[in-house]
Every structure is written in C-alpha cells, then in structure tokens.
Coordinates of N, CA and C in Angstrom, one line a residue:
X1 N -12.7 5.6 9.7 CA -11.7 6.0 8.7 C -12.4 7.1 7.9
X2 N -11.8 8.2 7.8 CA -12.3 9.4 7.0 C -12.0 9.2 5.6
X3 N -12.4 10.1 4.8 CA -12.3 10.0 3.3 C -10.8 10.1 2.8
X4 N -10.1 10.9 3.5 CA -8.7 11.1 3.1 C -7.9 9.8 3.5
X5 N -8.1 9.3 4.5 CA -7.4 8.0 4.9 C -7.7 6.9 4.0
X6 N -9.0 6.8 3.6 CA -9.4 5.7 2.7 C -8.8 5.9 1.2
X7 N -8.8 7.2 0.8 CA -8.1 7.5 -0.5 C -6.7 7.2 -0.5
X8 N -6.0 7.5 0.6 CA -4.6 7.2 0.7 C -4.4 5.7 0.8
X9 N -5.1 5.0 1.5 CA -5.0 3.5 1.6 C -5.2 2.9 0.2
X10 N -6.3 3.3 -0.5 CA -6.5 2.8 -1.8 C -5.3 3.2 -2.7
X11 N -4.8 4.3 -2.7 CA -3.7 4.8 -3.6 C -2.5 3.9 -3.3
X12 N -2.1 3.7 -2.1 CA -1.0 2.9 -1.7 C -1.1 1.5 -2.2
X13 N -2.3 0.9 -1.9 CA -2.6 -0.5 -2.3 C -2.5 -0.7 -3.8
X14 N -3.0 0.3 -4.5 CA -3.0 0.3 -6.0 C -1.5 0.3 -6.5
X15 N -0.6 1.1 -5.9 CA 0.7 1.2 -6.3 C 1.5 -0.1 -6.0
X16 N 1.3 -0.6 -4.8 CA 1.9 -1.8 -4.3 C 1.5 -3.0 -5.3
X17 N 0.2 -3.1 -5.7 CA -0.1 -4.2 -6.6 C 0.4 -4.0 -8.0
X18 N 0.5 -2.7 -8.4 CA 1.2 -2.5 -9.7 C 2.6 -2.8 -9.7
X19 N 3.4 -2.5 -8.7 CA 4.8 -2.8 -8.6 C 5.0 -4.3 -8.5
X20 N 4.1 -4.9 -7.7 CA 4.2 -6.4 -7.6 C 4.0 -7.0 -9.0
X21 N 3.0 -6.7 -9.7 CA 2.7 -7.2 -11.0 C 3.9 -7.0 -12.0
X22 N 4.6 -5.8 -11.9 CA 5.7 -5.6 -12.7 C 6.9 -6.5 -12.4
X23 N 7.1 -6.7 -11.1 CA 8.3 -7.5 -10.7 C 8.0 -9.0 -11.1
X24 N 6.8 -9.4 -10.9 CA 6.4 -10.9 -11.2 C 6.6 -11.1 -12.7
X25 N 6.1 -10.1 -13.5 CA 6.2 -10.3 -14.9 C 7.6 -10.3 -15.4
X26 N 8.4 -9.3 -14.9 CA 9.8 -9.2 -15.3 C 10.7 -10.5 -14.9
X27 N 10.4 -10.9 -13.6 CA 11.1 -12.0 -13.1 C 10.8 -13.4 -14.0
X28 N 9.5 -13.5 -14.2 CA 9.2 -14.7 -15.1 C 9.8 -14.6 -16.5
X29 N 9.8 -13.4 -17.0 CA 10.3 -13.3 -18.4 C 11.8 -13.5 -18.4
X30 N 12.5 -13.0 -17.4 CA 13.9 -13.2 -17.4 C 14.3 -14.6 -17.1
X31 N 13.5 -15.3 -16.2 CA 13.8 -16.7 -15.9 C 13.5 -17.6 -17.2
X32 N 12.6 -17.3 -17.9 CA 12.2 -18.0 -19.1 C 13.2 -17.8 -20.3
X33 N 13.4 -16.5 -20.6 CA 14.1 -16.2 -21.8 C 15.6 -15.7 -21.6
X34 N 16.0 -15.3 -20.4 CA 17.3 -14.8 -20.1 C 17.7 -13.6 -21.0
X35 N 16.8 -12.7 -21.2 CA 17.1 -11.5 -22.0 C 16.6 -10.3 -21.2
X36 N 17.5 -9.4 -20.7 CA 17.2 -8.3 -19.9 C 16.3 -7.3 -20.5
X37 N 16.4 -7.0 -21.8 CA 15.5 -6.1 -22.5 C 14.1 -6.6 -22.6
X38 N 13.9 -7.9 -22.8 CA 12.7 -8.5 -22.8 C 12.0 -8.4 -21.5
X39 N 12.8 -8.7 -20.4 CA 12.3 -8.7 -19.0 C 11.9 -7.3 -18.7
X40 N 12.7 -6.2 -19.1 CA 12.2 -4.9 -18.8 C 10.9 -4.6 -19.5
X41 N 10.7 -5.0 -20.7 CA 9.4 -4.7 -21.4 C 8.3 -5.4 -20.7
X42 N 8.6 -6.7 -20.2 CA 7.6 -7.5 -19.5 C 7.2 -6.7 -18.2
X43 N 8.1 -6.2 -17.6 CA 7.9 -5.4 -16.3 C 7.1 -4.2 -16.5
X44 N 7.4 -3.5 -17.6 CA 6.5 -2.3 -18.0 C 5.1 -2.7 -18.3
X45 N 5.0 -3.8 -19.0 CA 3.7 -4.4 -19.3 C 2.9 -4.7 -18.1
X46 N 3.7 -5.3 -17.1 CA 3.1 -5.7 -15.8 C 2.6 -4.6 -15.0
X47 N 3.1 -3.4 -15.2 CA 2.5 -2.2 -14.6 C 1.1 -1.9 -15.0
X48 N 0.8 -2.3 -16.2 CA -0.6 -2.0 -16.7 C -1.6 -3.0 -16.4
X49 N -1.1 -4.1 -15.8 CA -2.2 -5.1 -15.4 C -3.2 -4.7 -14.4
X50 N -2.8 -4.1 -13.3 CA -3.7 -3.7 -12.2 C -4.6 -2.6 -12.7
X51 N -4.1 -1.5 -13.4 CA -5.0 -0.5 -13.9 C -6.0 -1.0 -14.9
X52 N -5.6 -2.0 -15.7 CA -6.6 -2.5 -16.6 C -7.7 -3.3 -15.9
X53 N -7.4 -4.0 -14.9 CA -8.3 -4.8 -14.1 C -9.3 -3.8 -13.4
X54 N -8.6 -2.7 -12.9 CA -9.5 -1.7 -12.1 C -10.5 -1.1 -13.1
X55 N -10.1 -0.7 -14.3 CA -10.9 0.0 -15.3 C -12.0 -1.0 -15.6
X56 N -11.7 -2.3 -15.9 CA -12.9 -3.2 -16.2 C -13.8 -3.4 -15.1
X57 N -13.3 -3.4 -13.8 CA -14.3 -3.6 -12.7 C -15.1 -2.3 -12.5
X58 N -14.5 -1.2 -12.6 CA -15.3 0.1 -12.6 C -16.4 0.1 -13.7
X59 N -16.0 -0.3 -14.9 CA -16.9 -0.3 -16.0 C -18.1 -1.2 -15.8
X60 N -17.8 -2.3 -15.2 CA -18.9 -3.4 -14.9 C -19.7 -2.9 -13.8
X61 N -19.1 -2.2 -12.8 CA -19.9 -1.7 -11.6 C -20.6 -0.5 -11.8
X62 N -20.6 0.2 -13.0 CA -21.2 1.4 -13.3 C -22.7 1.3 -13.4
X63 N -23.5 2.1 -12.8 CA -25.0 2.0 -12.9 C -25.4 2.1 -14.4
X64 N -26.4 1.5 -14.7 CA -26.9 1.5 -16.1 C -27.2 2.8 -16.7
X65 N -27.8 3.7 -15.9 CA -28.3 5.1 -16.3 C -27.1 5.9 -16.5
X66 N -25.9 5.7 -16.1 CA -24.9 6.6 -16.1 C -24.4 6.8 -17.6
X67 N -24.6 5.8 -18.4 CA -24.1 5.8 -19.8 C -25.0 6.8 -20.7
X68 N -26.2 7.1 -20.2 CA -27.1 7.9 -20.9 C -27.1 9.4 -20.3
X69 N -26.3 9.6 -19.3 CA -26.3 11.0 -18.7 C -27.3 11.2 -17.6
X70 N -28.0 10.2 -17.1 CA -28.9 10.3 -16.0 C -28.3 10.4 -14.7

C-alpha cells in the first residue's frame, strides 16, 4: 500500500467513524427526549467525538522532544 492509498483509507475511515458517532448520538437523544432540535444538536456534537479522540491520541503519541522544537 503506497502513501496515497493509506491516506485515502485513513480519511475515509475517519469520516465513517464521525458520521457513525453523529448518528448514534442523535438517535439516542431523540429516543430519550423526543425533541428533534435536541437530537440535531446531539448529532452535531457527535461529529466532534472522533476528532477529539484523534487529537488526544496524537498528543499522547508525540515524542517528548517535539514540544521544545528539537
């Protein structure tokens, strides 16, 4: 697998996980509260779950010298 195929695969997987998070959050909110506006906001919030997890994982995996510019 070359670099472009890997980047495309990661991009597609990231988007699928984000959309799945949004759907799950919106469905649970609508099932629990029966308010479409609240479910929409929960779905928008669900889109940010996967990017937040990715940022935390990248921050934890960063080499220690990178923060000092080495």
